[in-house]
Amino acid sequence: MITKPKGTYDIYGNSAKYYNYINNVFATICEYYNYEYIRTPIFEDSELFHRSVGETTDIVSKETYDFKDRGDRKLTLRPEGTAGVVRSFIENKMYGEVNQPKKLYYSGTMYRYERPQAGRFRELSQIGVEVLGSDSPIIDAEVISLAYRTLEEMGILNVTVKINTLGDTSSRENYRDALVRYLKPHLDKLCSDCQKRFATNPLRILDCKVDKDSEVLKNAPSIMDYLNDESQKRFEKVLEYLDYLDVDYEVDSNIVRGLDYYNHTVFEITADIADLGAANVLGAGGRYNNLVSFLGGPDTPGIGFASGIDRLMLVLQELNKDKEIDDGISVYVMAVNEEERLTALKLVQDLRWCEVKTEMDYLDKGLKAQFKQADRLKARLLIILNSEDLQKGLMTVKDNLTKEEIKVDENEILDYIISNL
Ligand code: HAM
């Protein structure tokens, strides 16, 4: 038997219901917020990710699926969605469109060669948004609130928004220098990964999962003391707007994020669910004001977030484990002989096109087995066809709750069903 690749899984049955539910809720909310849907390729030129996400990040240095196609092109399966959206924004000259900022949302699979564990997969799906063309702190608050409200709408309430600022480029550089000076004499007390990060990406040491409780990190200088006035004021505005929008947040100066493109606002939304361990981050994002110009476009600020659908599915399954998902059908049409089956075929189609979830038998089952099947499918109403009734232009409808039966004129059957559901 050929089995699925490590770190992937099939979404079907109950989990497929959650998968569709999450996508539908997200799309509906994004449309209300006036975001436009965008779909970008699952593979891109490798250089896009190496340049945007950053050579020294875990994602690019250890986790990308890189390959050459038959034309010898270097391609990479996307590890995240932002880089592709920004590439598309530049390539399609969206910055020239009249309506700005460009507010985009997406959903799709991403690929990271990670060590699979609960809530951490090699093929993962994300929903996300990117807003390009506005540096207003109002947009920061809108994006964070959209992420937060999406979880709330799904019934995921025990979450914390952890927010931080990395400041503008000069604040970030000043802080980086101070951090390097502080960490240098303590390097031997940090894990081997952090010792490497010290040379390549020292800020990442702050969100190391191994060293997170070490005294060295607890006493490290805080970015807050290195922000210039402008960055400080900007951050205060974002917090003020979040207060105003009633978003619960916590300022956490250890949030630095694992991708290189961020500046100013960065945030993570974590769930209070023990089983998920370090995979309890349900969504994350931040501002990236230099990424568009860095990738060759005009100077354009940007901000966005992405949420892991797979993790949301796990949380929803856990939250709803005692509840049954209501997946019953509305109508089951019963037919046994060829004449009845022909009538059923057309009737089932008509009902479905009236948006009534309808099913019939396709396995030549007898009447008794069809009753059982209708019960298993939790049909609300049964339409029992029989040749005798049909000759008189009648159909029997049985209410599966009250068990009452009534004969209905075939010309009125659609109206009857719709008004009795
Ligand atoms: P990220 O933090 O790498 O950010 O991923 C965002 C979310 O995707 C995580 O919070 C998590 O829920 C989910 N996720 C990440 N890796 C995995 C995995 N291996 N298995 C399951 N779920 C996972 C980004 O991807 C940025 N592009 C977010 C962003 C958008 N920033 C600005 N705009």
XYZ file of C-alpha atoms and ligand atoms in Angstrom:
454
model
C 0.000 0.000 0.000
C 1.240 3.479 -0.815
C 0.775 5.774 2.174
C 0.673 9.550 2.566
C 3.958 11.444 2.907
C 5.167 12.195 6.454
C 3.688 15.393 7.899
C 0.624 15.371 5.644
C -2.899 14.121 6.278
C -6.186 13.652 4.461
C -9.035 15.994 5.230
C -12.332 14.135 4.920
C -15.435 13.327 6.944
C -15.827 15.506 10.041
C -12.520 17.306 9.592
C -13.562 18.292 6.054
C -16.653 19.927 7.537
C -14.466 22.022 9.847
C -12.087 22.831 7.002
C -14.918 24.194 4.852
C -16.520 25.937 7.806
C -13.304 27.823 8.630
C -12.812 28.891 5.025
C -16.435 30.005 4.688
C -16.460 32.022 7.922
C -13.174 33.678 6.973
C -14.260 34.526 3.412
C -17.550 35.984 4.654
C -15.805 38.171 7.238
C -13.165 39.340 4.738
C -15.850 40.312 2.224
C -17.589 42.443 4.908
C -14.268 44.115 5.629
C -14.001 44.748 1.875
C -10.939 42.556 1.242
C -10.551 41.003 -2.224
C -9.717 37.331 -2.755
C -6.326 36.532 -4.290
C -4.834 33.198 -5.322
C -1.128 32.957 -6.075
C 0.861 29.896 -7.236
C 1.798 27.131 -4.796
C 5.332 27.174 -6.206
C 7.379 30.260 -6.945
C 10.903 31.131 -8.033
C 13.103 30.016 -5.083
C 14.720 33.421 -4.891
C 11.436 35.027 -3.837
C 11.411 33.211 -0.502
C 15.150 33.343 0.047
C 15.056 37.109 -0.321
C 11.830 37.947 1.480
C 11.520 35.468 4.333
C 15.298 35.674 4.847
C 18.271 33.337 4.245
C 19.035 32.947 7.944
C 15.509 32.152 9.125
C 14.594 28.589 10.100
C 11.951 28.522 7.365
C 14.411 29.189 4.535
C 17.557 27.601 5.952
C 15.975 24.308 7.037
C 12.388 23.977 5.928
C 11.777 24.791 2.283
C 10.864 22.217 -0.346
C 13.209 23.257 -3.148
C 13.306 21.525 -6.508
C 14.331 22.010 -10.100
C 11.723 21.534 -12.801
C 12.403 19.831 -16.141
C 13.505 23.184 -17.547
C 16.174 23.488 -14.816
C 14.349 26.328 -13.049
C 14.900 26.597 -9.288
C 11.485 26.517 -7.651
C 10.190 26.325 -4.081
C 6.861 25.173 -2.691
C 5.613 28.233 -0.837
C 6.285 28.061 2.928
C 3.951 31.018 3.546
C 1.635 33.380 1.681
C 2.975 36.914 2.102
C 5.893 36.722 -0.337
C 3.695 35.459 -3.201
C 1.055 38.133 -2.604
C 3.691 40.872 -2.554
C 5.277 39.465 -5.731
C 1.866 39.528 -7.400
C 1.175 43.080 -6.147
C 4.385 44.253 -7.813
C 4.180 42.142 -10.975
C 0.553 43.089 -11.659
C 1.215 46.751 -10.792
C -1.610 46.778 -8.274
C 0.024 49.839 -6.731
C -1.202 51.768 -9.784
C -4.882 50.977 -9.199
C -7.192 53.762 -8.062
C -8.466 52.121 -4.896
C -5.741 52.056 -2.283
C -4.748 50.505 -0.005
C -5.040 47.120 -1.671
C -6.738 44.797 0.821
C -6.346 41.118 -0.092
C -7.256 37.779 1.499
C -6.234 34.238 0.683
C -6.464 30.627 1.726
C -4.259 27.771 0.652
C -1.668 25.115 1.383
C 1.924 25.900 2.354
C 4.869 23.538 2.761
C 7.506 23.442 5.491
C 9.938 20.617 6.165
C 9.350 20.674 9.930
C 9.436 17.931 12.530
C 5.806 16.801 12.533
C 4.001 16.856 15.883
C 0.604 17.904 17.264
C -0.502 20.950 15.286
C 2.687 21.072 13.224
C 2.589 19.640 9.726
C 4.668 19.631 6.561
C 1.664 20.431 4.405
C -0.303 23.105 6.250
C -3.114 25.409 5.237
C -3.389 29.066 6.074
C -6.019 31.750 5.817
C -4.583 35.239 5.733
C -4.805 38.856 4.664
C -2.313 41.395 3.351
C -2.933 45.149 3.175
C -0.591 47.051 0.871
C -0.347 50.816 0.531
C -1.170 52.290 3.935
C 1.026 52.960 6.930
C -1.887 54.080 9.083
C -1.983 52.505 12.566
C -5.727 52.172 11.925
C -4.901 49.415 9.447
C -2.727 47.641 12.044
C -5.671 47.683 14.431
C -8.085 46.556 11.689
C -5.916 43.577 10.702
C -5.402 42.441 14.304
C -9.054 42.894 15.099
C -10.068 40.976 11.959
C -7.861 38.058 13.041
C -9.210 38.186 16.585
C -12.869 38.491 15.580
C -12.545 35.610 13.110
C -11.551 33.314 15.975
C -14.309 34.741 18.147
C -16.887 34.131 15.399
C -15.817 30.474 15.333
C -16.338 30.239 19.085
C -12.606 30.264 19.943
C -12.634 32.661 22.886
C -9.732 31.680 25.125
C -7.083 33.472 23.126
C -4.517 36.165 23.842
C -3.194 38.654 21.342
C 0.477 39.199 22.127
C 1.750 42.336 20.491
C 5.105 44.027 20.177
C 6.851 46.547 17.994
C 10.212 46.170 16.318
C 10.229 49.886 15.512
C 11.516 51.353 12.299
C 14.833 50.340 10.746
C 16.978 52.626 12.894
C 15.242 51.613 16.165
C 15.625 47.973 15.248
C 19.323 48.395 14.450
C 20.025 50.285 17.681
C 18.283 47.562 19.602
C 20.092 44.806 17.749
C 23.462 46.385 18.635
C 22.461 46.686 22.300
C 21.257 43.091 22.377
C 24.451 41.785 20.799
C 26.551 43.720 23.343
C 24.456 42.338 26.182
C 24.389 38.704 24.989
C 28.032 38.340 24.014
C 29.402 37.537 27.531
C 26.474 35.117 28.195
C 26.628 33.071 25.012
C 27.831 29.878 26.698
C 24.596 29.825 28.740
C 22.400 29.663 25.616
C 21.414 26.663 23.500
C 23.451 25.706 20.441
C 20.799 27.079 18.053
C 20.910 30.438 19.828
C 24.686 30.488 19.583
C 24.287 30.257 15.811
C 21.475 32.820 15.814
C 23.756 35.224 17.647
C 25.810 35.650 14.502
C 22.999 35.521 11.965
C 19.776 36.791 13.548
C 20.236 37.764 17.232
C 16.669 39.047 17.679
C 15.423 35.503 17.163
C 17.138 34.466 20.382
C 14.372 36.301 22.234
C 11.681 33.877 21.115
C 13.745 30.707 21.519
C 11.535 27.981 22.959
C 14.515 26.273 24.658
C 15.982 29.299 26.421
C 12.728 31.090 27.132
C 13.003 30.789 30.931
C 16.714 31.487 31.230
C 17.838 34.408 33.407
C 19.929 35.684 30.495
C 16.832 36.285 28.393
C 14.753 37.567 31.301
C 17.294 40.332 31.937
C 17.891 41.181 28.286
C 17.353 44.802 27.225
C 13.855 45.539 25.927
C 13.096 46.945 22.475
C 10.843 49.487 24.222
C 13.939 51.327 25.495
C 15.395 51.662 22.000
C 12.406 52.928 20.036
C 12.766 56.396 18.571
C 9.967 58.861 19.210
C 8.141 58.210 15.985
C 8.102 54.428 16.422
C 7.020 54.789 20.024
C 4.121 57.096 19.100
C 3.067 54.833 16.289
C 2.909 51.832 18.611
C 0.898 53.787 21.189
C -1.627 54.682 18.479
C -2.028 51.011 17.497
C -2.681 50.092 21.139
C -5.123 52.971 21.530
C -7.126 51.803 18.499
C -7.102 48.216 19.745
C -8.491 49.399 23.094
C -11.126 51.311 21.213
C -12.045 48.198 19.178
C -12.231 46.128 22.367
C -9.470 43.699 21.431
C -7.819 42.035 24.435
C -4.065 42.213 24.029
C -0.879 41.898 26.027
C 2.326 43.752 25.135
C 5.084 41.122 24.991
C 8.527 42.383 24.066
C 9.746 38.844 23.336
C 7.577 38.541 20.232
C 10.037 39.042 17.372
C 8.648 36.586 14.759
C 10.548 34.085 12.691
C 10.547 35.918 9.371
C 12.938 38.699 8.420
C 10.556 41.073 6.708
C 8.902 42.640 9.745
C 9.169 46.102 11.275
C 6.919 48.092 13.631
C 3.889 46.041 14.743
C 4.262 42.275 15.208
C 1.733 40.020 16.900
C 0.768 36.448 17.683
C -2.560 35.055 18.802
C -2.166 32.142 21.184
C -4.772 29.713 22.466
C -4.881 28.422 25.978
C -4.925 24.734 24.998
C -2.408 22.449 26.707
C -2.483 19.646 24.092
C -1.093 21.902 21.398
C 2.129 22.739 23.287
C 4.257 25.140 21.285
C 1.800 24.793 18.392
C -0.734 26.904 20.281
C -0.075 29.946 18.071
C -3.271 30.122 16.025
C -2.338 33.157 13.990
C 0.445 35.640 13.589
C 1.523 38.573 11.519
C 2.944 42.034 11.396
C 3.983 45.039 9.411
C 6.545 44.862 6.604
C 7.078 48.378 5.281
C 10.280 47.577 3.375
C 9.327 44.315 1.684
C 7.714 45.701 -1.475
C 10.708 47.924 -2.301
C 13.101 45.152 -1.279
C 11.489 42.900 -3.906
C 11.807 45.576 -6.579
C 8.486 47.414 -6.278
C 7.812 51.039 -5.363
C 8.158 52.025 -1.712
C 4.890 50.656 -0.268
C 4.037 49.810 3.328
C 2.317 46.528 4.122
C 0.833 44.517 6.955
C -0.906 41.169 7.243
C -1.479 38.009 9.211
C -2.018 34.326 8.633
C -3.749 31.706 10.705
C -3.146 27.950 10.545
C -6.346 26.224 9.405
C -5.060 22.853 10.654
C -4.613 24.261 14.153
C -8.028 25.917 14.072
C -9.495 22.550 13.064
C -7.857 20.875 16.075
C -9.150 23.562 18.411
C -12.689 23.441 17.008
C -12.776 19.647 17.223
C -11.653 19.865 20.852
C -14.155 22.625 21.726
C -17.053 20.830 20.042
C -16.176 17.277 20.974
C -19.383 16.796 22.962
C -21.575 18.398 20.325
C -22.748 16.637 17.242
C -22.211 18.531 14.017
C -25.632 19.046 12.509
C -25.183 17.391 9.145
C -28.628 15.880 8.639
C -30.333 16.087 5.285
C -33.718 17.731 4.721
C -35.472 15.237 2.463
C -35.070 11.584 1.512
C -37.039 10.453 -1.542
C -37.989 6.766 -1.505
C -38.596 4.766 -4.656
C -38.450 1.058 -5.450
C -39.558 0.239 -9.012
C -38.370 1.853 -12.234
C -41.388 4.195 -12.612
C -40.971 5.485 -9.055
C -37.223 5.812 -9.469
C -37.647 7.913 -12.609
C -39.991 10.279 -10.759
C -37.568 10.353 -7.835
C -34.647 11.243 -10.086
C -36.378 14.385 -11.350
C -37.904 15.310 -7.990
C -34.552 15.014 -6.204
C -32.968 17.310 -8.784
C -35.791 19.885 -8.479
C -35.503 19.914 -4.686
C -31.734 20.325 -4.811
C -32.107 23.284 -7.135
C -34.536 24.759 -4.597
C -31.599 24.576 -2.130
C -33.078 21.634 -0.236
C -30.478 19.053 0.829
C -31.963 15.890 -0.653
C -30.912 12.267 -1.059
C -32.251 9.061 -2.633
C -31.188 5.427 -2.919
C -28.655 4.416 -5.589
C -28.134 0.793 -4.509
C -31.514 -0.770 -5.428
C -32.380 -1.198 -1.758
C -35.833 -2.327 -0.600
C -38.229 0.015 1.175
C -37.247 -1.126 4.687
C -33.547 -0.511 4.021
C -34.379 2.904 2.578
C -36.249 3.866 5.774
C -33.173 2.881 7.751
C -30.899 4.862 5.460
C -33.169 7.930 5.790
C -32.888 7.671 9.580
C -29.115 7.336 9.428
C -28.976 10.481 7.285
C -31.269 12.242 9.796
C -33.771 13.172 7.080
C -36.392 15.669 8.291
C -39.012 14.699 5.706
C -39.506 11.547 3.639
C -41.238 11.511 0.287
C -42.489 7.981 -0.255
C -43.308 7.362 -3.902
C -45.512 4.471 -4.981
C -46.994 3.658 -8.363
C -50.584 3.666 -7.112
C -50.312 7.226 -5.721
C -48.387 8.416 -8.768
C -51.219 7.342 -11.070
C -53.497 9.685 -9.108
C -50.908 12.461 -9.195
C -50.155 12.138 -5.466
C -47.056 11.723 -3.293
C -46.870 10.649 0.372
C -44.848 12.913 2.659
C -43.868 11.633 6.099
C -42.610 13.931 8.816
C -39.767 11.966 10.370
C -40.136 13.753 13.728
C -43.895 13.550 14.303
C -44.256 10.417 12.116
C -47.372 11.980 10.549
C -48.129 11.176 6.897
C -50.011 13.235 4.354
C -50.718 12.886 0.629
C -49.722 15.897 -1.432
C -50.597 16.774 -5.038
C -47.463 16.274 -7.193
C -47.841 19.798 -8.600
C -47.630 21.267 -5.106
C -44.901 19.068 -3.724
C -42.036 21.596 -3.989
C -44.033 24.351 -2.275
C -45.227 21.929 0.381
C -41.726 20.706 1.210
C -40.206 24.183 1.269
C -42.896 25.551 3.560
C -42.703 22.553 5.895
C -38.952 22.431 6.500
P 3.860 32.189 10.469
O 3.922 32.583 11.895
O 5.041 31.489 9.921
O 3.564 33.514 9.658
O 2.591 31.283 10.227
C 1.293 31.748 10.515
C 0.468 30.655 11.174
O 0.462 29.459 10.373
C 0.996 30.181 12.526
O 0.600 31.051 13.553
C 0.341 28.823 12.642
O -0.999 28.964 13.085
C 0.348 28.325 11.207
N 1.474 27.417 10.953
C 2.752 27.733 10.693
N 3.513 26.634 10.529
C 2.691 25.578 10.682
C 2.846 24.151 10.609
N 4.017 23.595 10.323
N 1.762 23.360 10.815
C 0.558 23.914 11.092
N 0.339 25.242 11.156
C 1.374 26.061 10.964
C 3.422 33.557 8.301
O 3.298 32.590 7.610
C 3.325 34.972 7.765
N 3.219 34.896 6.304
C 2.137 35.693 8.373
C 1.983 37.078 7.824
C 1.116 37.481 6.888
N 2.708 38.116 8.149
C 2.333 39.154 7.437
N 1.379 38.787 6.642
